Amino acid sequence: MPVIYLIRHGQASFGKEDYDQLSEPGWEQSRILGRALQNQDLGVARPICGTMRRHRETAEAALGELGLPAEWHTDTGFNEYNHTELLALDWPMANDRAALTEWLGKQANPRKVFQAHFEQALRRWQRNDDSDRSAYSETWPAFRERVLASTYSLGNSLSSGESALVFTSGGAISVIIQHLLDMDDEALITWNRTLINTSVTRILVNAGKLRLVSVNEHLHLPSDQVTYR
């Protein structure tokens, strides 16, 4: 039975000029993942990547440990939502990176404060109000539709004995979990908050139907390598 492995990217560079690149811990997480995947019965593995740098770098490191070339099919359907846009529309300070970095640096728990603002921005996006809809380059319903369309298209393309290694982001994985478990929109925020970098979520494919069999697997990571952003 074909299997889709949804892989969240390694730790990105939170607070840096280019968030989209992996941090050094992110590279190491991705290499550890690749070594762990050697013990899985992957059959004929088909690597799939979103187009974001953190997706590509995670794939490069993991596939290298698997002894596979850094080659993959690119599918924009597995790209993350534009978190920068969502934040900027709901939190004006986010438009000024220098001011935001300085302000966060003065907070007792910068990550917790940032997460609270980020989740507020996500909820506003999900409400899909008429007054906001035109401000977003991609609405919440459109995001869900494209992620799920790519997931089902991939599932239908897999043959018996094949697996897909999908290098993607927490938001995309959360949407898929939400859909397969028939959960409400708040589930996106809950799952997005708890998915661990380089965690694996597995889906079995059977006659065009997708069945979620595991979520957020991360036993390959030592406890001091576990990160959430």
JSON list of C-alpha atoms in Angstrom, two decimals:
[
{"chain": "A", "resi": 1, "resn": "MET", "atom": "CA", "xyz": [0.00, 0.00, 0.00]},
{"chain": "A", "resi": 2, "resn": "PRO", "atom": "CA", "xyz": [1.50, 3.38, -0.95]},
{"chain": "A", "resi": 3, "resn": "VAL", "atom": "CA", "xyz": [2.53, 5.69, 1.87]},
{"chain": "A", "resi": 4, "resn": "ILE", "atom": "CA", "xyz": [2.87, 9.48, 1.95]},
{"chain": "A", "resi": 5, "resn": "TYR", "atom": "CA", "xyz": [5.42, 10.76, 4.47]},
{"chain": "A", "resi": 6, "resn": "LEU", "atom": "CA", "xyz": [4.72, 14.40, 5.28]},
{"chain": "A", "resi": 7, "resn": "ILE", "atom": "CA", "xyz": [7.96, 15.89, 6.60]},
{"chain": "A", "resi": 8, "resn": "ARG", "atom": "CA", "xyz": [8.06, 19.23, 8.32]},
{"chain": "A", "resi": 9, "resn": "HIS", "atom": "CA", "xyz": [11.20, 21.19, 7.43]},
{"chain": "A", "resi": 10, "resn": "GLY", "atom": "CA", "xyz": [14.14, 21.50, 9.82]},
{"chain": "A", "resi": 11, "resn": "GLN", "atom": "CA", "xyz": [14.42, 24.48, 12.13]},
{"chain": "A", "resi": 12, "resn": "ALA", "atom": "CA", "xyz": [14.44, 27.70, 10.13]},
{"chain": "A", "resi": 13, "resn": "SER", "atom": "CA", "xyz": [16.21, 30.93, 11.08]},
{"chain": "A", "resi": 14, "resn": "PHE", "atom": "CA", "xyz": [13.72, 32.65, 13.39]},
{"chain": "A", "resi": 15, "resn": "GLY", "atom": "CA", "xyz": [14.66, 36.29, 13.98]},
{"chain": "A", "resi": 16, "resn": "LYS", "atom": "CA", "xyz": [17.24, 36.35, 11.19]},
{"chain": "A", "resi": 17, "resn": "GLU", "atom": "CA", "xyz": [17.19, 38.38, 7.98]},
{"chain": "A", "resi": 18, "resn": "ASP", "atom": "CA", "xyz": [16.24, 35.28, 5.97]},
{"chain": "A", "resi": 19, "resn": "TYR", "atom": "CA", "xyz": [13.88, 33.11, 8.00]},
{"chain": "A", "resi": 20, "resn": "ASP", "atom": "CA", "xyz": [13.57, 30.70, 5.09]},
{"chain": "A", "resi": 21, "resn": "GLN", "atom": "CA", "xyz": [17.06, 29.21, 5.39]},
{"chain": "A", "resi": 22, "resn": "LEU", "atom": "CA", "xyz": [17.75, 26.36, 7.80]},
{"chain": "A", "resi": 23, "resn": "SER", "atom": "CA", "xyz": [19.63, 27.13, 10.98]},
{"chain": "A", "resi": 24, "resn": "GLU", "atom": "CA", "xyz": [22.61, 24.94, 11.86]},
{"chain": "A", "resi": 25, "resn": "PRO", "atom": "CA", "xyz": [20.40, 22.86, 14.19]},
{"chain": "A", "resi": 26, "resn": "GLY", "atom": "CA", "xyz": [17.93, 22.59, 11.31]},
{"chain": "A", "resi": 27, "resn": "TRP", "atom": "CA", "xyz": [20.58, 21.07, 9.05]},
{"chain": "A", "resi": 28, "resn": "GLU", "atom": "CA", "xyz": [21.53, 18.57, 11.75]},
{"chain": "A", "resi": 29, "resn": "GLN", "atom": "CA", "xyz": [17.88, 17.65, 12.39]},
{"chain": "A", "resi": 30, "resn": "SER", "atom": "CA", "xyz": [17.50, 16.97, 8.67]},
{"chain": "A", "resi": 31, "resn": "ARG", "atom": "CA", "xyz": [20.57, 14.75, 8.55]},
{"chain": "A", "resi": 32, "resn": "ILE", "atom": "CA", "xyz": [19.33, 12.81, 11.59]},
{"chain": "A", "resi": 33, "resn": "LEU", "atom": "CA", "xyz": [15.98, 12.36, 9.86]},
{"chain": "A", "resi": 34, "resn": "GLY", "atom": "CA", "xyz": [17.68, 10.97, 6.76]},
{"chain": "A", "resi": 35, "resn": "ARG", "atom": "CA", "xyz": [19.56, 8.41, 8.82]},
{"chain": "A", "resi": 36, "resn": "ALA", "atom": "CA", "xyz": [16.34, 7.40, 10.58]},
{"chain": "A", "resi": 37, "resn": "LEU", "atom": "CA", "xyz": [14.53, 6.95, 7.27]},
{"chain": "A", "resi": 38, "resn": "GLN", "atom": "CA", "xyz": [17.11, 4.33, 6.30]},
{"chain": "A", "resi": 39, "resn": "ASN", "atom": "CA", "xyz": [15.29, 2.01, 8.70]},
{"chain": "A", "resi": 40, "resn": "GLN", "atom": "CA", "xyz": [11.90, 2.53, 7.02]},
{"chain": "A", "resi": 41, "resn": "ASP", "atom": "CA", "xyz": [10.63, 0.29, 4.25]},
{"chain": "A", "resi": 42, "resn": "LEU", "atom": "CA", "xyz": [10.27, 3.11, 1.76]},
{"chain": "A", "resi": 43, "resn": "GLY", "atom": "CA", "xyz": [10.03, 0.95, -1.33]},
{"chain": "A", "resi": 44, "resn": "VAL", "atom": "CA", "xyz": [10.49, 3.19, -4.35]},
{"chain": "A", "resi": 45, "resn": "ALA", "atom": "CA", "xyz": [10.77, 6.60, -2.73]},
{"chain": "A", "resi": 46, "resn": "ARG", "atom": "CA", "xyz": [9.54, 9.65, -4.63]},
{"chain": "A", "resi": 47, "resn": "PRO", "atom": "CA", "xyz": [10.80, 12.94, -3.14]},
{"chain": "A", "resi": 48, "resn": "ILE", "atom": "CA", "xyz": [8.42, 15.90, -3.40]},
{"chain": "A", "resi": 49, "resn": "CYS", "atom": "CA", "xyz": [9.28, 19.45, -2.34]},
{"chain": "A", "resi": 50, "resn": "GLY", "atom": "CA", "xyz": [7.56, 22.73, -1.91]},
{"chain": "A", "resi": 51, "resn": "THR", "atom": "CA", "xyz": [9.52, 25.57, -3.48]},
{"chain": "A", "resi": 52, "resn": "MET", "atom": "CA", "xyz": [10.66, 27.22, -0.27]},
{"chain": "A", "resi": 53, "resn": "ARG", "atom": "CA", "xyz": [14.33, 27.25, 0.63]},
{"chain": "A", "resi": 54, "resn": "ARG", "atom": "CA", "xyz": [13.75, 25.48, 3.95]},
{"chain": "A", "resi": 55, "resn": "HIS", "atom": "CA", "xyz": [11.95, 22.66, 2.11]},
{"chain": "A", "resi": 56, "resn": "ARG", "atom": "CA", "xyz": [14.79, 22.23, -0.36]},
{"chain": "A", "resi": 57, "resn": "GLU", "atom": "CA", "xyz": [17.53, 22.34, 2.25]},
{"chain": "A", "resi": 58, "resn": "THR", "atom": "CA", "xyz": [15.73, 19.79, 4.43]},
{"chain": "A", "resi": 59, "resn": "ALA", "atom": "CA", "xyz": [15.35, 17.51, 1.42]},
{"chain": "A", "resi": 60, "resn": "GLU", "atom": "CA", "xyz": [18.98, 17.96, 0.42]},
{"chain": "A", "resi": 61, "resn": "ALA", "atom": "CA", "xyz": [20.28, 16.97, 3.86]},
{"chain": "A", "resi": 62, "resn": "ALA", "atom": "CA", "xyz": [17.88, 14.07, 4.41]},
{"chain": "A", "resi": 63, "resn": "LEU", "atom": "CA", "xyz": [18.25, 12.59, 0.93]},
{"chain": "A", "resi": 64, "resn": "GLY", "atom": "CA", "xyz": [22.02, 12.82, 1.23]},
{"chain": "A", "resi": 65, "resn": "GLU", "atom": "CA", "xyz": [21.92, 10.60, 4.32]},
{"chain": "A", "resi": 66, "resn": "LEU", "atom": "CA", "xyz": [19.64, 8.20, 2.46]},
{"chain": "A", "resi": 67, "resn": "GLY", "atom": "CA", "xyz": [22.21, 7.93, -0.30]},
{"chain": "A", "resi": 68, "resn": "LEU", "atom": "CA", "xyz": [19.83, 9.50, -2.81]},
{"chain": "A", "resi": 69, "resn": "PRO", "atom": "CA", "xyz": [20.64, 12.38, -5.16]},
{"chain": "A", "resi": 70, "resn": "ALA", "atom": "CA", "xyz": [19.34, 15.83, -4.29]},
{"chain": "A", "resi": 71, "resn": "GLU", "atom": "CA", "xyz": [16.62, 15.57, -6.91]},
{"chain": "A", "resi": 72, "resn": "TRP", "atom": "CA", "xyz": [12.89, 15.94, -6.39]},
{"chain": "A", "resi": 73, "resn": "HIS", "atom": "CA", "xyz": [9.63, 16.90, -8.01]},
{"chain": "A", "resi": 74, "resn": "THR", "atom": "CA", "xyz": [8.56, 20.41, -7.06]},
{"chain": "A", "resi": 75, "resn": "ASP", "atom": "CA", "xyz": [4.93, 21.07, -6.15]},
{"chain": "A", "resi": 76, "resn": "THR", "atom": "CA", "xyz": [3.89, 24.57, -5.11]},
{"chain": "A", "resi": 77, "resn": "GLY", "atom": "CA", "xyz": [0.76, 23.05, -3.60]},
{"chain": "A", "resi": 78, "resn": "PHE", "atom": "CA", "xyz": [2.87, 22.09, -0.59]},
{"chain": "A", "resi": 79, "resn": "ASN", "atom": "CA", "xyz": [4.13, 25.62, 0.01]},
{"chain": "A", "resi": 80, "resn": "GLU", "atom": "CA", "xyz": [3.34, 27.33, 3.31]},
{"chain": "A", "resi": 81, "resn": "TYR", "atom": "CA", "xyz": [0.96, 30.28, 3.60]},
{"chain": "A", "resi": 82, "resn": "ASN", "atom": "CA", "xyz": [2.59, 33.71, 3.55]},
{"chain": "A", "resi": 83, "resn": "HIS", "atom": "CA", "xyz": [3.15, 34.19, 7.28]},
{"chain": "A", "resi": 84, "resn": "THR", "atom": "CA", "xyz": [4.89, 37.53, 6.71]},
{"chain": "A", "resi": 85, "resn": "GLU", "atom": "CA", "xyz": [1.83, 38.93, 4.96]},
{"chain": "A", "resi": 86, "resn": "LEU", "atom": "CA", "xyz": [-0.57, 37.57, 7.57]},
{"chain": "A", "resi": 87, "resn": "LEU", "atom": "CA", "xyz": [1.42, 39.13, 10.39]},
{"chain": "A", "resi": 88, "resn": "ALA", "atom": "CA", "xyz": [1.90, 42.48, 8.66]},
{"chain": "A", "resi": 89, "resn": "LEU", "atom": "CA", "xyz": [-1.82, 42.88, 7.97]},
{"chain": "A", "resi": 90, "resn": "ASP", "atom": "CA", "xyz": [-2.78, 42.18, 11.58]},
{"chain": "A", "resi": 91, "resn": "TRP", "atom": "CA", "xyz": [0.24, 43.59, 13.44]},
{"chain": "A", "resi": 92, "resn": "PRO", "atom": "CA", "xyz": [1.67, 46.77, 11.85]},
{"chain": "A", "resi": 93, "resn": "MET", "atom": "CA", "xyz": [4.92, 46.51, 13.82]},
{"chain": "A", "resi": 94, "resn": "ALA", "atom": "CA", "xyz": [5.73, 43.38, 11.81]},
{"chain": "A", "resi": 95, "resn": "ASN", "atom": "CA", "xyz": [6.27, 45.62, 8.77]},
{"chain": "A", "resi": 96, "resn": "ASP", "atom": "CA", "xyz": [9.43, 47.03, 10.38]},
{"chain": "A", "resi": 97, "resn": "ARG", "atom": "CA", "xyz": [11.79, 44.11, 10.98]},
{"chain": "A", "resi": 98, "resn": "ALA", "atom": "CA", "xyz": [14.35, 46.17, 12.90]},
{"chain": "A", "resi": 99, "resn": "ALA", "atom": "CA", "xyz": [11.74, 47.68, 15.22]},
{"chain": "A", "resi": 100, "resn": "LEU", "atom": "CA", "xyz": [10.07, 44.30, 15.72]},
{"chain": "A", "resi": 101, "resn": "THR", "atom": "CA", "xyz": [13.37, 42.58, 16.54]},
{"chain": "A", "resi": 102, "resn": "GLU", "atom": "CA", "xyz": [14.28, 45.32, 19.00]},
{"chain": "A", "resi": 103, "resn": "TRP", "atom": "CA", "xyz": [10.85, 45.20, 20.67]},
{"chain": "A", "resi": 104, "resn": "LEU", "atom": "CA", "xyz": [10.82, 41.41, 20.93]},
{"chain": "A", "resi": 105, "resn": "GLY", "atom": "CA", "xyz": [14.29, 41.50, 22.44]},
{"chain": "A", "resi": 106, "resn": "LYS", "atom": "CA", "xyz": [12.88, 43.50, 25.35]},
{"chain": "A", "resi": 107, "resn": "GLN", "atom": "CA", "xyz": [10.18, 40.93, 26.12]},
{"chain": "A", "resi": 108, "resn": "ALA", "atom": "CA", "xyz": [10.63, 38.35, 28.86]},
{"chain": "A", "resi": 109, "resn": "ASN", "atom": "CA", "xyz": [9.65, 35.56, 26.46]},
{"chain": "A", "resi": 110, "resn": "PRO", "atom": "CA", "xyz": [9.99, 36.79, 22.86]},
{"chain": "A", "resi": 111, "resn": "ARG", "atom": "CA", "xyz": [8.91, 33.52, 21.26]},
{"chain": "A", "resi": 112, "resn": "LYS", "atom": "CA", "xyz": [5.76, 33.29, 23.36]},
{"chain": "A", "resi": 113, "resn": "VAL", "atom": "CA", "xyz": [4.83, 36.90, 22.58]},
{"chain": "A", "resi": 114, "resn": "PHE", "atom": "CA", "xyz": [5.47, 36.38, 18.87]},
{"chain": "A", "resi": 115, "resn": "GLN", "atom": "CA", "xyz": [3.42, 33.17, 18.87]},
{"chain": "A", "resi": 116, "resn": "ALA", "atom": "CA", "xyz": [0.44, 34.94, 20.44]},
{"chain": "A", "resi": 117, "resn": "HIS", "atom": "CA", "xyz": [0.47, 37.65, 17.75]},
{"chain": "A", "resi": 118, "resn": "PHE", "atom": "CA", "xyz": [1.00, 35.05, 15.04]},
{"chain": "A", "resi": 119, "resn": "GLU", "atom": "CA", "xyz": [-2.00, 32.98, 16.15]},
{"chain": "A", "resi": 120, "resn": "GLN", "atom": "CA", "xyz": [-4.15, 36.11, 16.31]},
{"chain": "A", "resi": 121, "resn": "ALA", "atom": "CA", "xyz": [-3.18, 36.85, 12.70]},
{"chain": "A", "resi": 122, "resn": "LEU", "atom": "CA", "xyz": [-4.03, 33.28, 11.67]},
{"chain": "A", "resi": 123, "resn": "ARG", "atom": "CA", "xyz": [-7.49, 33.50, 13.23]},
{"chain": "A", "resi": 124, "resn": "ARG", "atom": "CA", "xyz": [-8.21, 36.76, 11.44]},
{"chain": "A", "resi": 125, "resn": "TRP", "atom": "CA", "xyz": [-7.14, 35.17, 8.14]},
{"chain": "A", "resi": 126, "resn": "GLN", "atom": "CA", "xyz": [-9.35, 32.15, 8.79]},
{"chain": "A", "resi": 127, "resn": "ARG", "atom": "CA", "xyz": [-12.42, 34.32, 9.48]},
{"chain": "A", "resi": 128, "resn": "ASN", "atom": "CA", "xyz": [-12.24, 35.31, 5.81]},
{"chain": "A", "resi": 129, "resn": "ASP", "atom": "CA", "xyz": [-14.23, 38.50, 6.41]},
{"chain": "A", "resi": 130, "resn": "ASP", "atom": "CA", "xyz": [-15.39, 40.44, 3.37]},
{"chain": "A", "resi": 131, "resn": "SER", "atom": "CA", "xyz": [-13.45, 43.48, 4.55]},
{"chain": "A", "resi": 132, "resn": "ASP", "atom": "CA", "xyz": [-10.18, 41.52, 4.71]},
{"chain": "A", "resi": 133, "resn": "ARG", "atom": "CA", "xyz": [-10.46, 39.06, 1.85]},
{"chain": "A", "resi": 134, "resn": "SER", "atom": "CA", "xyz": [-8.99, 41.25, -0.88]},
{"chain": "A", "resi": 135, "resn": "ALA", "atom": "CA", "xyz": [-6.00, 42.17, 1.31]},
{"chain": "A", "resi": 136, "resn": "TYR", "atom": "CA", "xyz": [-4.56, 38.66, 1.23]},
{"chain": "A", "resi": 137, "resn": "SER", "atom": "CA", "xyz": [-2.71, 37.26, -1.75]},
{"chain": "A", "resi": 138, "resn": "GLU", "atom": "CA", "xyz": [-4.18, 33.86, -0.81]},
{"chain": "A", "resi": 139, "resn": "THR", "atom": "CA", "xyz": [-7.31, 33.37, 1.28]},
{"chain": "A", "resi": 140, "resn": "TRP", "atom": "CA", "xyz": [-7.70, 30.67, 3.90]},
{"chain": "A", "resi": 141, "resn": "PRO", "atom": "CA", "xyz": [-10.15, 28.62, 1.74]},
{"chain": "A", "resi": 142, "resn": "ALA", "atom": "CA", "xyz": [-7.80, 28.88, -1.24]},
{"chain": "A", "resi": 143, "resn": "PHE", "atom": "CA", "xyz": [-4.85, 27.70, 0.86]},
{"chain": "A", "resi": 144, "resn": "ARG", "atom": "CA", "xyz": [-6.78, 24.66, 2.10]},
{"chain": "A", "resi": 145, "resn": "GLU", "atom": "CA", "xyz": [-7.96, 23.84, -1.40]},
{"chain": "A", "resi": 146, "resn": "ARG", "atom": "CA", "xyz": [-4.51, 23.89, -3.00]},
{"chain": "A", "resi": 147, "resn": "VAL", "atom": "CA", "xyz": [-2.84, 21.85, -0.23]},
{"chain": "A", "resi": 148, "resn": "LEU", "atom": "CA", "xyz": [-5.54, 19.18, -0.30]},
{"chain": "A", "resi": 149, "resn": "ALA", "atom": "CA", "xyz": [-5.62, 19.12, -4.11]},
{"chain": "A", "resi": 150, "resn": "SER", "atom": "CA", "xyz": [-1.88, 18.40, -4.23]},
{"chain": "A", "resi": 151, "resn": "THR", "atom": "CA", "xyz": [-2.19, 15.76, -1.51]},
{"chain": "A", "resi": 152, "resn": "TYR", "atom": "CA", "xyz": [-4.97, 13.84, -3.25]},
{"chain": "A", "resi": 153, "resn": "SER", "atom": "CA", "xyz": [-3.32, 14.21, -6.65]},
{"chain": "A", "resi": 154, "resn": "LEU", "atom": "CA", "xyz": [-0.12, 12.75, -5.20]},
{"chain": "A", "resi": 155, "resn": "GLY", "atom": "CA", "xyz": [-2.01, 9.90, -3.56]},
{"chain": "A", "resi": 156, "resn": "ASN", "atom": "CA", "xyz": [-3.72, 9.01, -6.83]},
{"chain": "A", "resi": 157, "resn": "SER", "atom": "CA", "xyz": [-0.39, 8.97, -8.67]},
{"chain": "A", "resi": 158, "resn": "LEU", "atom": "CA", "xyz": [1.32, 6.47, -6.36]},
{"chain": "A", "resi": 159, "resn": "SER", "atom": "CA", "xyz": [1.51, 2.80, -7.28]},
{"chain": "A", "resi": 160, "resn": "SER", "atom": "CA", "xyz": [1.76, -0.19, -4.98]},
{"chain": "A", "resi": 161, "resn": "GLY", "atom": "CA", "xyz": [5.23, -0.33, -3.43]},
{"chain": "A", "resi": 162, "resn": "GLU", "atom": "CA", "xyz": [5.80, 3.39, -3.88]},
{"chain": "A", "resi": 163, "resn": "SER", "atom": "CA", "xyz": [6.16, 6.01, -1.19]},
{"chain": "A", "resi": 164, "resn": "ALA", "atom": "CA", "xyz": [6.36, 9.79, -1.32]},
{"chain": "A", "resi": 165, "resn": "LEU", "atom": "CA", "xyz": [8.63, 11.88, 0.88]},
{"chain": "A", "resi": 166, "resn": "VAL", "atom": "CA", "xyz": [6.97, 15.29, 0.97]},
{"chain": "A", "resi": 167, "resn": "PHE", "atom": "CA", "xyz": [9.15, 18.08, 2.37]},
{"chain": "A", "resi": 168, "resn": "THR", "atom": "CA", "xyz": [6.78, 20.84, 3.41]},
{"chain": "A", "resi": 169, "resn": "SER", "atom": "CA", "xyz": [5.71, 23.11, 6.28]},
{"chain": "A", "resi": 170, "resn": "GLY", "atom": "CA", "xyz": [3.66, 22.94, 9.44]},
{"chain": "A", "resi": 171, "resn": "GLY", "atom": "CA", "xyz": [0.67, 24.84, 8.07]},
{"chain": "A", "resi": 172, "resn": "ALA", "atom": "CA", "xyz": [0.28, 22.53, 5.09]},
{"chain": "A", "resi": 173, "resn": "ILE", "atom": "CA", "xyz": [0.62, 19.43, 7.26]},
{"chain": "A", "resi": 174, "resn": "SER", "atom": "CA", "xyz": [-1.86, 20.85, 9.77]},
{"chain": "A", "resi": 175, "resn": "VAL", "atom": "CA", "xyz": [-4.46, 21.41, 7.05]},
{"chain": "A", "resi": 176, "resn": "ILE", "atom": "CA", "xyz": [-4.13, 17.80, 5.91]},
{"chain": "A", "resi": 177, "resn": "ILE", "atom": "CA", "xyz": [-4.47, 16.49, 9.48]},
{"chain": "A", "resi": 178, "resn": "GLN", "atom": "CA", "xyz": [-7.45, 18.78, 10.07]},
{"chain": "A", "resi": 179, "resn": "HIS", "atom": "CA", "xyz": [-9.17, 17.50, 6.93]},
{"chain": "A", "resi": 180, "resn": "LEU", "atom": "CA", "xyz": [-8.52, 13.79, 7.49]},
{"chain": "A", "resi": 181, "resn": "LEU", "atom": "CA", "xyz": [-9.70, 13.98, 11.11]},
{"chain": "A", "resi": 182, "resn": "ASP", "atom": "CA", "xyz": [-12.66, 16.23, 10.20]},
{"chain": "A", "resi": 183, "resn": "MET", "atom": "CA", "xyz": [-11.65, 18.90, 12.71]},
{"chain": "A", "resi": 184, "resn": "ASP", "atom": "CA", "xyz": [-12.62, 22.57, 12.86]},
{"chain": "A", "resi": 185, "resn": "ASP", "atom": "CA", "xyz": [-10.44, 25.48, 11.74]},
{"chain": "A", "resi": 186, "resn": "GLU", "atom": "CA", "xyz": [-8.91, 25.97, 15.18]},
{"chain": "A", "resi": 187, "resn": "ALA", "atom": "CA", "xyz": [-7.14, 22.64, 14.62]},
{"chain": "A", "resi": 188, "resn": "LEU", "atom": "CA", "xyz": [-4.78, 24.37, 12.19]},
{"chain": "A", "resi": 189, "resn": "ILE", "atom": "CA", "xyz": [-3.49, 26.55, 15.01]},
{"chain": "A", "resi": 190, "resn": "THR", "atom": "CA", "xyz": [-3.31, 23.69, 17.51]},
{"chain": "A", "resi": 191, "resn": "TRP", "atom": "CA", "xyz": [-1.40, 21.37, 15.21]},
{"chain": "A", "resi": 192, "resn": "ASN", "atom": "CA", "xyz": [0.77, 24.15, 13.82]},
{"chain": "A", "resi": 193, "resn": "ARG", "atom": "CA", "xyz": [1.85, 24.98, 17.37]},
{"chain": "A", "resi": 194, "resn": "THR", "atom": "CA", "xyz": [2.82, 21.40, 18.21]},
{"chain": "A", "resi": 195, "resn": "LEU", "atom": "CA", "xyz": [4.40, 20.00, 15.04]},
{"chain": "A", "resi": 196, "resn": "ILE", "atom": "CA", "xyz": [8.11, 19.46, 15.57]},
{"chain": "A", "resi": 197, "resn": "ASN", "atom": "CA", "xyz": [10.81, 20.29, 13.04]},
{"chain": "A", "resi": 198, "resn": "THR", "atom": "CA", "xyz": [11.59, 17.24, 10.83]},
{"chain": "A", "resi": 199, "resn": "SER", "atom": "CA", "xyz": [8.67, 15.35, 12.35]},
{"chain": "A", "resi": 200, "resn": "VAL", "atom": "CA", "xyz": [6.98, 12.78, 10.13]},
{"chain": "A", "resi": 201, "resn": "THR", "atom": "CA", "xyz": [3.24, 12.36, 9.59]},
{"chain": "A", "resi": 202, "resn": "ARG", "atom": "CA", "xyz": [2.26, 9.20, 7.69]},
{"chain": "A", "resi": 203, "resn": "ILE", "atom": "CA", "xyz": [-0.71, 8.65, 5.41]},
{"chain": "A", "resi": 204, "resn": "LEU", "atom": "CA", "xyz": [-1.71, 5.33, 3.83]},
{"chain": "A", "resi": 205, "resn": "VAL", "atom": "CA", "xyz": [-3.24, 5.47, 0.36]},
{"chain": "A", "resi": 206, "resn": "ASN", "atom": "CA", "xyz": [-5.88, 2.94, -0.66]},
{"chain": "A", "resi": 207, "resn": "ALA", "atom": "CA", "xyz": [-8.04, 3.24, -3.77]},
{"chain": "A", "resi": 208, "resn": "GLY", "atom": "CA", "xyz": [-7.87, 7.02, -3.77]},
{"chain": "A", "resi": 209, "resn": "LYS", "atom": "CA", "xyz": [-8.66, 7.29, -0.08]},
{"chain": "A", "resi": 210, "resn": "LEU", "atom": "CA", "xyz": [-6.20, 8.70, 2.44]},
{"chain": "A", "resi": 211, "resn": "ARG", "atom": "CA", "xyz": [-5.90, 7.31, 5.96]},
{"chain": "A", "resi": 212, "resn": "LEU", "atom": "CA", "xyz": [-3.88, 9.05, 8.65]},
{"chain": "A", "resi": 213, "resn": "VAL", "atom": "CA", "xyz": [-1.85, 6.50, 10.61]},
{"chain": "A", "resi": 214, "resn": "SER", "atom": "CA", "xyz": [0.62, 8.62, 12.57]},
{"chain": "A", "resi": 215, "resn": "VAL", "atom": "CA", "xyz": [1.19, 12.28, 13.38]},
{"chain": "A", "resi": 216, "resn": "ASN", "atom": "CA", "xyz": [4.30, 14.23, 14.40]},
{"chain": "A", "resi": 217, "resn": "GLU", "atom": "CA", "xyz": [6.68, 11.26, 14.74]},
{"chain": "A", "resi": 218, "resn": "HIS", "atom": "CA", "xyz": [9.99, 12.57, 16.09]},
{"chain": "A", "resi": 219, "resn": "LEU", "atom": "CA", "xyz": [11.67, 9.75, 18.00]},
{"chain": "A", "resi": 220, "resn": "HIS", "atom": "CA", "xyz": [14.63, 10.12, 15.66]},
{"chain": "A", "resi": 221, "resn": "LEU", "atom": "CA", "xyz": [15.53, 13.38, 17.43]},
{"chain": "A", "resi": 222, "resn": "PRO", "atom": "CA", "xyz": [17.43, 13.54, 20.72]},
{"chain": "A", "resi": 223, "resn": "SER", "atom": "CA", "xyz": [15.51, 15.62, 23.28]},
{"chain": "A", "resi": 224, "resn": "ASP", "atom": "CA", "xyz": [17.96, 18.51, 22.97]},
{"chain": "A", "resi": 225, "resn": "GLN", "atom": "CA", "xyz": [17.30, 18.67, 19.20]},
{"chain": "A", "resi": 226, "resn": "VAL", "atom": "CA", "xyz": [13.52, 19.09, 19.47]},
{"chain": "A", "resi": 227, "resn": "THR", "atom": "CA", "xyz": [12.31, 22.49, 18.20]},
{"chain": "A", "resi": 228, "resn": "TYR", "atom": "CA", "xyz": [8.98, 23.89, 17.06]},
{"chain": "A", "resi": 229, "resn": "ARG", "atom": "CA", "xyz": [9.85, 26.76, 14.68]}
]
